[in-house]
Amino acid sequence: MAHPAGDVTDAEVLNMSSDQIDERVRQLDEEIRVMRDEMRKIAYNIKTMGTKTKENNKQMQKYMKMPWLVANVVEILDLADDQAEGEEEGSSSDLDALQKRGAVIKISKGLVMFLPRIGLVGPDELKPGDLVGVNDDTYHIIAKLPPHFDRRVKAMEVVERPTETYSGIGGCETQIKELKEAIVLPMTKKELFIKIGIHPPKGVLMYGPPGGGNFSLFKELAKTLLARAVASQTKATFLRLSGTLLNQVGLGDGAKMVQNAFELAKQKAPAIIFIDELDAIGARIFEFAL
């Protein structure tokens, strides 16, 4: 007997008795019922997960609500197994790995906190000295703060292209000549130094009382104006730090400020870093006998 095209027949079914066919139909009905139950469970799980996701999003918005506390990352630590918090059901291996690293932070209020759970920022994204925003209740890290939020960066004077010239500085012809040889030429003609096998200078120490030009018997150096004029001639970014400020900030902040200055100088190269009032850093401590 010929079968029409597209009518698929099973030779095994054709050889079955009526009872066997009925049994096969019952088996298929049972399989369909099981599949439908699984589909209902999956649909229910999807709905439940959707509800949980909405609740988590609401909690996240509440969790991230500003204002945040400002803190510095002191250290990232690898936790021992007994220090890591218990794993939640369904947690992924990546999450488990993150939970095995903690952080020590120093909050602006002067508190030092240990966080076995860091928060919303992964430990690989953090390094000591980073400025972060933390929740004012749990102290978990919410986000890294960009560099311009850091008061240490704000403490620097940054001028992209200074406009000062040597003509506005009187009585410093010798110093101007020496600066051109020590700073300007190495920046503009570095290949000449390399060609003759000389390492070009990378900095100079400018000393003298405050003031400028011929207004002093000793022809005091107009140090800031000279540095800005050099930056203008070399088309370099001018970064100014105060030695007094470096000496007044908290423990470790001065070193971090210098590090930030050099990192910023690399980003804005060519750049000149001018540290004013340098003598404030090495002030002597005198002992007085009573």
PDB file of C-alpha atoms in Angstrom:
ATOM      1  CA  MET A   1       0.000   0.000   0.000  1.00  0.00           C
ATOM      2  CA  ALA A   2       1.451   3.333  -1.065  1.00  0.00           C
ATOM      3  CA  HIS A   3       1.483   6.248   1.366  1.00  0.00           C
ATOM      4  CA  PRO A   4       1.087   9.886   0.284  1.00  0.00           C
ATOM      5  CA  ALA A   5       4.188  12.066   0.353  1.00  0.00           C
ATOM      6  CA  GLY A   6       4.827  13.624   3.723  1.00  0.00           C
ATOM      7  CA  ASP A   7       2.782  10.948   5.577  1.00  0.00           C
ATOM      8  CA  VAL A   8       5.532   9.437   7.765  1.00  0.00           C
ATOM      9  CA  THR A   9       4.760   5.901   8.926  1.00  0.00           C
ATOM     10  CA  ASP A  10       6.646   3.795  11.459  1.00  0.00           C
ATOM     11  CA  ALA A  11       7.069   0.198  10.397  1.00  0.00           C
ATOM     12  CA  GLU A  12       7.156  -0.745  14.056  1.00  0.00           C
ATOM     13  CA  VAL A  13       3.760   0.880  14.648  1.00  0.00           C
ATOM     14  CA  LEU A  14       2.261  -0.897  11.664  1.00  0.00           C
ATOM     15  CA  ASN A  15       3.215  -4.208  13.245  1.00  0.00           C
ATOM     16  CA  MET A  16       1.724  -3.324  16.669  1.00  0.00           C
ATOM     17  CA  SER A  17      -1.552  -4.689  17.943  1.00  0.00           C
ATOM     18  CA  SER A  18      -4.358  -2.358  19.056  1.00  0.00           C
ATOM     19  CA  ASP A  19      -3.486  -2.889  22.717  1.00  0.00           C
ATOM     20  CA  GLN A  20       0.165  -2.068  22.039  1.00  0.00           C
ATOM     21  CA  ILE A  21      -0.824   1.103  20.183  1.00  0.00           C
ATOM     22  CA  ASP A  22      -3.094   2.143  23.066  1.00  0.00           C
ATOM     23  CA  GLU A  23      -0.223   1.564  25.505  1.00  0.00           C
ATOM     24  CA  ARG A  24       2.116   3.609  23.325  1.00  0.00           C
ATOM     25  CA  VAL A  25      -0.432   6.447  23.197  1.00  0.00           C
ATOM     26  CA  ARG A  26      -0.714   6.384  27.003  1.00  0.00           C
ATOM     27  CA  GLN A  27       3.084   6.588  27.276  1.00  0.00           C
ATOM     28  CA  LEU A  28       3.175   9.576  24.921  1.00  0.00           C
ATOM     29  CA  ASP A  29       0.380  11.272  26.872  1.00  0.00           C
ATOM     30  CA  GLU A  30       2.365  10.768  30.080  1.00  0.00           C
ATOM     31  CA  GLU A  31       5.504  12.216  28.485  1.00  0.00           C
ATOM     32  CA  ILE A  32       3.499  15.211  27.262  1.00  0.00           C
ATOM     33  CA  ARG A  33       2.071  15.700  30.766  1.00  0.00           C
ATOM     34  CA  VAL A  34       5.563  15.609  32.305  1.00  0.00           C
ATOM     35  CA  MET A  35       6.830  18.105  29.727  1.00  0.00           C
ATOM     36  CA  ARG A  36       3.933  20.452  30.441  1.00  0.00           C
ATOM     37  CA  ASP A  37       4.660  20.234  34.162  1.00  0.00           C
ATOM     38  CA  GLU A  38       8.290  21.112  33.462  1.00  0.00           C
ATOM     39  CA  MET A  39       7.194  24.044  31.301  1.00  0.00           C
ATOM     40  CA  ARG A  40       4.937  25.315  34.095  1.00  0.00           C
ATOM     41  CA  LYS A  41       7.820  25.040  36.581  1.00  0.00           C
ATOM     42  CA  ILE A  42      10.140  26.910  34.224  1.00  0.00           C
ATOM     43  CA  ALA A  43       7.519  29.625  33.654  1.00  0.00           C
ATOM     44  CA  TYR A  44       7.016  29.932  37.424  1.00  0.00           C
ATOM     45  CA  ASN A  45      10.777  30.161  38.004  1.00  0.00           C
ATOM     46  CA  ILE A  46      11.075  32.841  35.328  1.00  0.00           C
ATOM     47  CA  LYS A  47       8.275  34.826  36.954  1.00  0.00           C
ATOM     48  CA  THR A  48       9.843  34.391  40.403  1.00  0.00           C
ATOM     49  CA  MET A  49      13.271  35.435  39.148  1.00  0.00           C
ATOM     50  CA  GLY A  50      11.719  38.472  37.465  1.00  0.00           C
ATOM     51  CA  THR A  51      10.101  39.484  40.753  1.00  0.00           C
ATOM     52  CA  LYS A  52      13.376  38.963  42.639  1.00  0.00           C
ATOM     53  CA  THR A  53      15.249  40.956  40.007  1.00  0.00           C
ATOM     54  CA  LYS A  54      12.872  43.895  40.444  1.00  0.00           C
ATOM     55  CA  GLU A  55      13.238  43.704  44.224  1.00  0.00           C
ATOM     56  CA  ASN A  56      17.022  43.510  43.923  1.00  0.00           C
ATOM     57  CA  ASN A  57      17.053  46.517  41.595  1.00  0.00           C
ATOM     58  CA  LYS A  58      15.028  48.495  44.141  1.00  0.00           C
ATOM     59  CA  GLN A  59      17.406  47.439  46.914  1.00  0.00           C
ATOM     60  CA  MET A  60      20.373  48.320  44.698  1.00  0.00           C
ATOM     61  CA  GLN A  61      19.013  51.813  44.058  1.00  0.00           C
ATOM     62  CA  LYS A  62      18.473  52.258  47.783  1.00  0.00           C
ATOM     63  CA  TYR A  63      21.931  50.816  48.482  1.00  0.00           C
ATOM     64  CA  MET A  64      23.595  53.215  46.020  1.00  0.00           C
ATOM     65  CA  LYS A  65      21.677  56.267  47.191  1.00  0.00           C
ATOM     66  CA  MET A  66      23.950  59.223  47.820  1.00  0.00           C
ATOM     67  CA  PRO A  67      25.566  60.751  49.786  1.00  0.00           C
ATOM     68  CA  TRP A  68      28.371  58.221  50.171  1.00  0.00           C
ATOM     69  CA  LEU A  69      31.236  58.243  52.592  1.00  0.00           C
ATOM     70  CA  VAL A  70      34.662  58.801  51.042  1.00  0.00           C
ATOM     71  CA  ALA A  71      37.392  56.291  51.839  1.00  0.00           C
ATOM     72  CA  ASN A  72      40.847  55.223  50.733  1.00  0.00           C
ATOM     73  CA  VAL A  73      41.755  51.622  49.961  1.00  0.00           C
ATOM     74  CA  VAL A  74      44.582  50.609  52.287  1.00  0.00           C
ATOM     75  CA  GLU A  75      45.096  46.991  51.238  1.00  0.00           C
ATOM     76  CA  ILE A  76      43.472  44.099  49.349  1.00  0.00           C
ATOM     77  CA  LEU A  77      43.715  40.826  51.291  1.00  0.00           C
ATOM     78  CA  ASP A  78      43.377  37.150  50.404  1.00  0.00           C
ATOM     79  CA  LEU A  79      41.081  35.601  52.998  1.00  0.00           C
ATOM     80  CA  ALA A  80      41.621  32.232  54.647  1.00  0.00           C
ATOM     81  CA  ASP A  81      38.835  29.677  54.228  1.00  0.00           C
ATOM     82  CA  ASP A  82      37.615  30.225  57.776  1.00  0.00           C
ATOM     83  CA  GLN A  83      37.488  33.996  57.202  1.00  0.00           C
ATOM     84  CA  ALA A  84      35.430  33.858  54.014  1.00  0.00           C
ATOM     85  CA  GLU A  85      31.718  34.150  54.601  1.00  0.00           C
ATOM     86  CA  GLY A  86      29.409  31.211  53.965  1.00  0.00           C
ATOM     87  CA  GLU A  87      28.477  30.581  50.381  1.00  0.00           C
ATOM     88  CA  GLU A  88      24.883  31.146  49.398  1.00  0.00           C
ATOM     89  CA  GLU A  89      22.941  28.529  47.492  1.00  0.00           C
ATOM     90  CA  GLY A  90      23.250  29.020  43.763  1.00  0.00           C
ATOM     91  CA  SER A  91      26.313  31.249  43.989  1.00  0.00           C
ATOM     92  CA  SER A  92      28.658  31.021  41.031  1.00  0.00           C
ATOM     93  CA  SER A  93      32.309  30.035  41.194  1.00  0.00           C
ATOM     94  CA  ASP A  94      33.328  33.556  40.105  1.00  0.00           C
ATOM     95  CA  LEU A  95      31.344  35.044  42.987  1.00  0.00           C
ATOM     96  CA  ASP A  96      32.885  32.543  45.387  1.00  0.00           C
ATOM     97  CA  ALA A  97      36.342  33.610  44.215  1.00  0.00           C
ATOM     98  CA  LEU A  98      35.507  37.277  44.805  1.00  0.00           C
ATOM     99  CA  GLN A  99      34.256  36.469  48.306  1.00  0.00           C
ATOM    100  CA  LYS A 100      37.672  35.034  49.182  1.00  0.00           C
ATOM    101  CA  ARG A 101      39.255  38.485  48.904  1.00  0.00           C
ATOM    102  CA  GLY A 102      38.634  41.337  51.295  1.00  0.00           C
ATOM    103  CA  ALA A 103      39.719  44.935  51.668  1.00  0.00           C
ATOM    104  CA  VAL A 104      40.952  47.284  54.359  1.00  0.00           C
ATOM    105  CA  ILE A 105      39.703  50.842  53.920  1.00  0.00           C
ATOM    106  CA  LYS A 106      40.303  54.087  55.769  1.00  0.00           C
ATOM    107  CA  ILE A 107      37.185  56.217  55.962  1.00  0.00           C
ATOM    108  CA  SER A 108      37.373  59.992  55.931  1.00  0.00           C
ATOM    109  CA  LYS A 109      35.997  60.054  59.482  1.00  0.00           C
ATOM    110  CA  GLY A 110      39.235  58.403  60.629  1.00  0.00           C
ATOM    111  CA  LEU A 111      37.887  54.859  60.931  1.00  0.00           C
ATOM    112  CA  VAL A 112      39.790  51.887  59.533  1.00  0.00           C
ATOM    113  CA  MET A 113      37.465  49.087  58.419  1.00  0.00           C
ATOM    114  CA  PHE A 114      38.031  45.500  57.257  1.00  0.00           C
ATOM    115  CA  LEU A 115      35.551  44.339  54.608  1.00  0.00           C
ATOM    116  CA  PRO A 116      35.314  40.554  54.071  1.00  0.00           C
ATOM    117  CA  ARG A 117      32.826  41.403  51.311  1.00  0.00           C
ATOM    118  CA  ILE A 118      34.114  44.336  49.312  1.00  0.00           C
ATOM    119  CA  GLY A 119      30.894  45.450  47.656  1.00  0.00           C
ATOM    120  CA  LEU A 120      30.039  46.351  44.067  1.00  0.00           C
ATOM    121  CA  VAL A 121      33.625  46.802  42.871  1.00  0.00           C
ATOM    122  CA  GLY A 122      35.730  43.714  42.197  1.00  0.00           C
ATOM    123  CA  PRO A 123      39.028  43.311  44.085  1.00  0.00           C
ATOM    124  CA  ASP A 124      40.962  43.164  40.811  1.00  0.00           C
ATOM    125  CA  GLU A 125      39.754  46.696  40.032  1.00  0.00           C
ATOM    126  CA  LEU A 126      41.121  48.127  43.274  1.00  0.00           C
ATOM    127  CA  LYS A 127      44.620  48.961  44.428  1.00  0.00           C
ATOM    128  CA  PRO A 128      45.996  50.608  47.581  1.00  0.00           C
ATOM    129  CA  GLY A 129      45.491  54.357  47.528  1.00  0.00           C
ATOM    130  CA  ASP A 130      42.352  54.334  45.361  1.00  0.00           C
ATOM    131  CA  LEU A 131      39.649  56.773  46.397  1.00  0.00           C
ATOM    132  CA  VAL A 132      36.253  55.063  46.701  1.00  0.00           C
ATOM    133  CA  GLY A 133      32.696  55.830  47.722  1.00  0.00           C
ATOM    134  CA  VAL A 134      31.258  53.561  50.431  1.00  0.00           C
ATOM    135  CA  ASN A 135      27.775  53.007  51.811  1.00  0.00           C
ATOM    136  CA  ASP A 136      27.285  54.952  55.041  1.00  0.00           C
ATOM    137  CA  ASP A 137      25.558  51.988  56.701  1.00  0.00           C
ATOM    138  CA  THR A 138      27.360  48.810  55.581  1.00  0.00           C
ATOM    139  CA  TYR A 139      30.628  50.508  54.487  1.00  0.00           C
ATOM    140  CA  HIS A 140      30.659  48.333  51.358  1.00  0.00           C
ATOM    141  CA  ILE A 141      32.427  49.902  48.400  1.00  0.00           C
ATOM    142  CA  ILE A 142      29.909  51.283  45.905  1.00  0.00           C
ATOM    143  CA  ALA A 143      32.198  52.756  43.238  1.00  0.00           C
ATOM    144  CA  LYS A 144      35.677  54.015  42.502  1.00  0.00           C
ATOM    145  CA  LEU A 145      35.797  57.797  42.447  1.00  0.00           C
ATOM    146  CA  PRO A 146      37.384  59.392  39.374  1.00  0.00           C
ATOM    147  CA  PRO A 147      40.682  61.264  39.860  1.00  0.00           C
ATOM    148  CA  HIS A 148      39.099  64.728  39.794  1.00  0.00           C
ATOM    149  CA  PHE A 149      37.150  63.836  42.948  1.00  0.00           C
ATOM    150  CA  ASP A 150      40.399  63.396  44.852  1.00  0.00           C
ATOM    151  CA  ARG A 151      41.282  66.454  46.929  1.00  0.00           C
ATOM    152  CA  ARG A 152      44.962  65.599  46.433  1.00  0.00           C
ATOM    153  CA  VAL A 153      44.601  66.099  42.675  1.00  0.00           C
ATOM    154  CA  LYS A 154      42.614  69.288  43.262  1.00  0.00           C
ATOM    155  CA  ALA A 155      45.526  70.542  45.339  1.00  0.00           C
ATOM    156  CA  MET A 156      47.682  70.638  42.205  1.00  0.00           C
ATOM    157  CA  GLU A 157      47.753  73.613  39.876  1.00  0.00           C
ATOM    158  CA  VAL A 158      47.451  72.279  36.330  1.00  0.00           C
ATOM    159  CA  VAL A 159      47.909  74.585  33.343  1.00  0.00           C
ATOM    160  CA  GLU A 160      47.661  72.953  29.937  1.00  0.00           C
ATOM    161  CA  ARG A 161      49.574  75.672  28.070  1.00  0.00           C
ATOM    162  CA  PRO A 162      51.167  78.484  30.119  1.00  0.00           C
ATOM    163  CA  THR A 163      51.560  81.841  28.367  1.00  0.00           C
ATOM    164  CA  GLU A 164      54.429  83.344  30.398  1.00  0.00           C
ATOM    165  CA  THR A 165      57.611  84.339  28.543  1.00  0.00           C
ATOM    166  CA  TYR A 166      61.159  85.136  29.610  1.00  0.00           C
ATOM    167  CA  SER A 167      60.686  88.776  28.616  1.00  0.00           C
ATOM    168  CA  GLY A 168      58.512  89.313  31.676  1.00  0.00           C
ATOM    169  CA  ILE A 169      61.281  88.220  34.053  1.00  0.00           C
ATOM    170  CA  GLY A 170      64.021  90.754  34.650  1.00  0.00           C
ATOM    171  CA  GLY A 171      67.483  90.256  36.044  1.00  0.00           C
ATOM    172  CA  CYS A 172      67.580  86.480  35.548  1.00  0.00           C
ATOM    173  CA  GLU A 173      69.434  86.191  32.239  1.00  0.00           C
ATOM    174  CA  THR A 174      72.003  83.739  33.620  1.00  0.00           C
ATOM    175  CA  GLN A 175      69.337  81.551  35.179  1.00  0.00           C
ATOM    176  CA  ILE A 176      67.271  81.597  31.981  1.00  0.00           C
ATOM    177  CA  LYS A 177      70.296  80.444  29.983  1.00  0.00           C
ATOM    178  CA  GLU A 178      70.969  77.614  32.435  1.00  0.00           C
ATOM    179  CA  LEU A 179      67.325  76.521  32.374  1.00  0.00           C
ATOM    180  CA  LYS A 180      67.338  76.421  28.585  1.00  0.00           C
ATOM    181  CA  GLU A 181      70.415  74.200  28.650  1.00  0.00           C
ATOM    182  CA  ALA A 182      69.168  71.935  31.453  1.00  0.00           C
ATOM    183  CA  ILE A 183      65.442  71.645  30.629  1.00  0.00           C
ATOM    184  CA  VAL A 184      64.458  73.129  27.275  1.00  0.00           C
ATOM    185  CA  LEU A 185      67.130  71.473  25.131  1.00  0.00           C
ATOM    186  CA  PRO A 186      66.664  67.972  26.646  1.00  0.00           C
ATOM    187  CA  MET A 187      62.924  68.243  25.965  1.00  0.00           C
ATOM    188  CA  THR A 188      63.117  69.694  22.456  1.00  0.00           C
ATOM    189  CA  LYS A 189      66.408  68.197  21.201  1.00  0.00           C
ATOM    190  CA  LYS A 190      66.642  64.925  23.106  1.00  0.00           C
ATOM    191  CA  GLU A 191      68.087  63.116  20.088  1.00  0.00           C
ATOM    192  CA  LEU A 192      71.212  65.315  20.185  1.00  0.00           C
ATOM    193  CA  PHE A 193      72.021  64.198  23.725  1.00  0.00           C
ATOM    194  CA  ILE A 194      71.470  60.553  22.803  1.00  0.00           C
ATOM    195  CA  LYS A 195      73.614  60.922  19.672  1.00  0.00           C
ATOM    196  CA  ILE A 196      76.657  62.044  21.652  1.00  0.00           C
ATOM    197  CA  GLY A 197      76.017  59.549  24.464  1.00  0.00           C
ATOM    198  CA  ILE A 198      74.846  61.940  27.180  1.00  0.00           C
ATOM    199  CA  HIS A 199      71.864  61.268  29.396  1.00  0.00           C
ATOM    200  CA  PRO A 200      69.706  64.412  29.199  1.00  0.00           C
ATOM    201  CA  PRO A 201      68.900  66.028  32.562  1.00  0.00           C
ATOM    202  CA  LYS A 202      65.430  65.397  33.958  1.00  0.00           C
ATOM    203  CA  GLY A 203      65.243  68.137  36.563  1.00  0.00           C
ATOM    204  CA  VAL A 204      66.892  71.076  38.268  1.00  0.00           C
ATOM    205  CA  LEU A 205      66.900  72.528  41.773  1.00  0.00           C
ATOM    206  CA  MET A 206      66.001  76.227  41.769  1.00  0.00           C
ATOM    207  CA  TYR A 207      66.851  77.974  45.017  1.00  0.00           C
ATOM    208  CA  GLY A 208      66.611  81.486  46.368  1.00  0.00           C
ATOM    209  CA  PRO A 209      64.375  83.684  48.530  1.00  0.00           C
ATOM    210  CA  PRO A 210      60.796  84.343  47.408  1.00  0.00           C
ATOM    211  CA  GLY A 211      60.260  87.256  45.061  1.00  0.00           C
ATOM    212  CA  GLY A 212      61.607  88.042  41.619  1.00  0.00           C
ATOM    213  CA  GLY A 213      63.801  90.024  39.332  1.00  0.00           C
ATOM    214  CA  ASN A 214      65.763  93.062  40.495  1.00  0.00           C
ATOM    215  CA  PHE A 215      63.632  93.728  43.574  1.00  0.00           C
ATOM    216  CA  SER A 216      66.257  92.169  45.822  1.00  0.00           C
ATOM    217  CA  LEU A 217      69.926  92.814  46.426  1.00  0.00           C
ATOM    218  CA  PHE A 218      70.643  89.169  45.595  1.00  0.00           C
ATOM    219  CA  LYS A 219      68.547  89.143  42.395  1.00  0.00           C
ATOM    220  CA  GLU A 220      66.067  86.663  43.837  1.00  0.00           C
ATOM    221  CA  LEU A 221      64.884  84.037  41.398  1.00  0.00           C
ATOM    222  CA  ALA A 222      61.315  84.317  40.121  1.00  0.00           C
ATOM    223  CA  LYS A 223      61.140  80.556  40.309  1.00  0.00           C
ATOM    224  CA  THR A 224      57.489  80.028  39.474  1.00  0.00           C
ATOM    225  CA  LEU A 225      57.561  82.443  36.528  1.00  0.00           C
ATOM    226  CA  LEU A 226      60.719  80.814  35.184  1.00  0.00           C
ATOM    227  CA  ALA A 227      59.181  77.339  35.412  1.00  0.00           C
ATOM    228  CA  ARG A 228      55.997  78.488  33.668  1.00  0.00           C
ATOM    229  CA  ALA A 229      58.033  80.196  30.942  1.00  0.00           C
ATOM    230  CA  VAL A 230      59.994  76.988  30.369  1.00  0.00           C
ATOM    231  CA  ALA A 231      56.720  75.047  30.097  1.00  0.00           C
ATOM    232  CA  SER A 232      55.440  77.621  27.613  1.00  0.00           C
ATOM    233  CA  GLN A 233      58.580  77.392  25.445  1.00  0.00           C
ATOM    234  CA  THR A 234      58.505  73.569  25.415  1.00  0.00           C
ATOM    235  CA  LYS A 235      54.705  73.469  24.883  1.00  0.00           C
ATOM    236  CA  ALA A 236      54.410  71.352  28.015  1.00  0.00           C
ATOM    237  CA  THR A 237      51.694  71.015  30.638  1.00  0.00           C
ATOM    238  CA  PHE A 238      52.591  72.829  33.869  1.00  0.00           C
ATOM    239  CA  LEU A 239      51.869  71.037  37.164  1.00  0.00           C
ATOM    240  CA  ARG A 240      52.568  72.849  40.415  1.00  0.00           C
ATOM    241  CA  LEU A 241      52.728  71.293  43.879  1.00  0.00           C
ATOM    242  CA  SER A 242      53.335  73.007  47.193  1.00  0.00           C
ATOM    243  CA  GLY A 243      55.938  71.542  49.524  1.00  0.00           C
ATOM    244  CA  THR A 244      54.096  73.080  52.464  1.00  0.00           C
ATOM    245  CA  LEU A 245      50.923  71.220  51.521  1.00  0.00           C
ATOM    246  CA  LEU A 246      52.833  67.955  51.094  1.00  0.00           C
ATOM    247  CA  ASN A 247      54.110  68.366  54.643  1.00  0.00           C
ATOM    248  CA  GLN A 248      50.707  69.191  56.148  1.00  0.00           C
ATOM    249  CA  VAL A 249      48.520  66.410  54.751  1.00  0.00           C
ATOM    250  CA  GLY A 250      47.888  63.132  56.549  1.00  0.00           C
ATOM    251  CA  LEU A 251      50.289  60.222  56.772  1.00  0.00           C
ATOM    252  CA  GLY A 252      50.853  58.753  53.312  1.00  0.00           C
ATOM    253  CA  ASP A 253      48.852  61.458  51.523  1.00  0.00           C
ATOM    254  CA  GLY A 254      51.939  63.454  50.570  1.00  0.00           C
ATOM    255  CA  ALA A 255      53.556  60.467  48.860  1.00  0.00           C
ATOM    256  CA  LYS A 256      50.279  59.685  47.122  1.00  0.00           C
ATOM    257  CA  MET A 257      50.013  63.283  45.947  1.00  0.00           C
ATOM    258  CA  VAL A 258      53.476  63.109  44.375  1.00  0.00           C
ATOM    259  CA  GLN A 259      52.582  59.780  42.754  1.00  0.00           C
ATOM    260  CA  ASN A 260      49.373  61.296  41.372  1.00  0.00           C
ATOM    261  CA  ALA A 261      51.332  64.239  39.994  1.00  0.00           C
ATOM    262  CA  PHE A 262      53.702  61.984  38.063  1.00  0.00           C
ATOM    263  CA  GLU A 263      50.834  59.809  36.798  1.00  0.00           C
ATOM    264  CA  LEU A 264      49.033  62.925  35.578  1.00  0.00           C
ATOM    265  CA  ALA A 265      52.257  64.194  33.997  1.00  0.00           C
ATOM    266  CA  LYS A 266      52.562  60.942  32.028  1.00  0.00           C
ATOM    267  CA  GLN A 267      48.985  61.326  30.790  1.00  0.00           C
ATOM    268  CA  LYS A 268      49.600  64.926  29.711  1.00  0.00           C
ATOM    269  CA  ALA A 269      53.165  64.507  28.447  1.00  0.00           C
ATOM    270  CA  PRO A 270      55.186  66.524  27.739  1.00  0.00           C
ATOM    271  CA  ALA A 271      54.830  67.991  31.208  1.00  0.00           C
ATOM    272  CA  ILE A 272      56.837  69.916  33.786  1.00  0.00           C
ATOM    273  CA  ILE A 273      56.288  69.300  37.502  1.00  0.00           C
ATOM    274  CA  PHE A 274      57.184  72.305  39.644  1.00  0.00           C
ATOM    275  CA  ILE A 275      57.386  71.675  43.404  1.00  0.00           C
ATOM    276  CA  ASP A 276      57.344  75.035  45.163  1.00  0.00           C
ATOM    277  CA  GLU A 277      58.462  75.681  48.761  1.00  0.00           C
ATOM    278  CA  LEU A 278      60.515  72.498  48.679  1.00  0.00           C
ATOM    279  CA  ASP A 279      62.370  73.513  51.838  1.00  0.00           C
ATOM    280  CA  ALA A 280      59.171  72.888  53.842  1.00  0.00           C
ATOM    281  CA  ILE A 281      59.605  69.131  53.340  1.00  0.00           C
ATOM    282  CA  GLY A 282      63.026  68.914  54.979  1.00  0.00           C
ATOM    283  CA  ALA A 283      62.473  71.270  57.897  1.00  0.00           C
ATOM    284  CA  ARG A 284      64.757  70.715  60.889  1.00  0.00           C
ATOM    285  CA  ILE A 285      63.473  69.653  64.291  1.00  0.00           C
ATOM    286  CA  PHE A 286      65.212  71.560  67.069  1.00  0.00           C
ATOM    287  CA  GLU A 287      65.505  70.347  70.645  1.00  0.00           C
ATOM    288  CA  PHE A 288      65.246  72.920  73.376  1.00  0.00           C
ATOM    289  CA  ALA A 289      66.495  72.189  76.876  1.00  0.00           C
ATOM    290  CA  LEU A 290      64.284  73.521  79.630  1.00  0.00           C
TER     291      LEU A 290
END
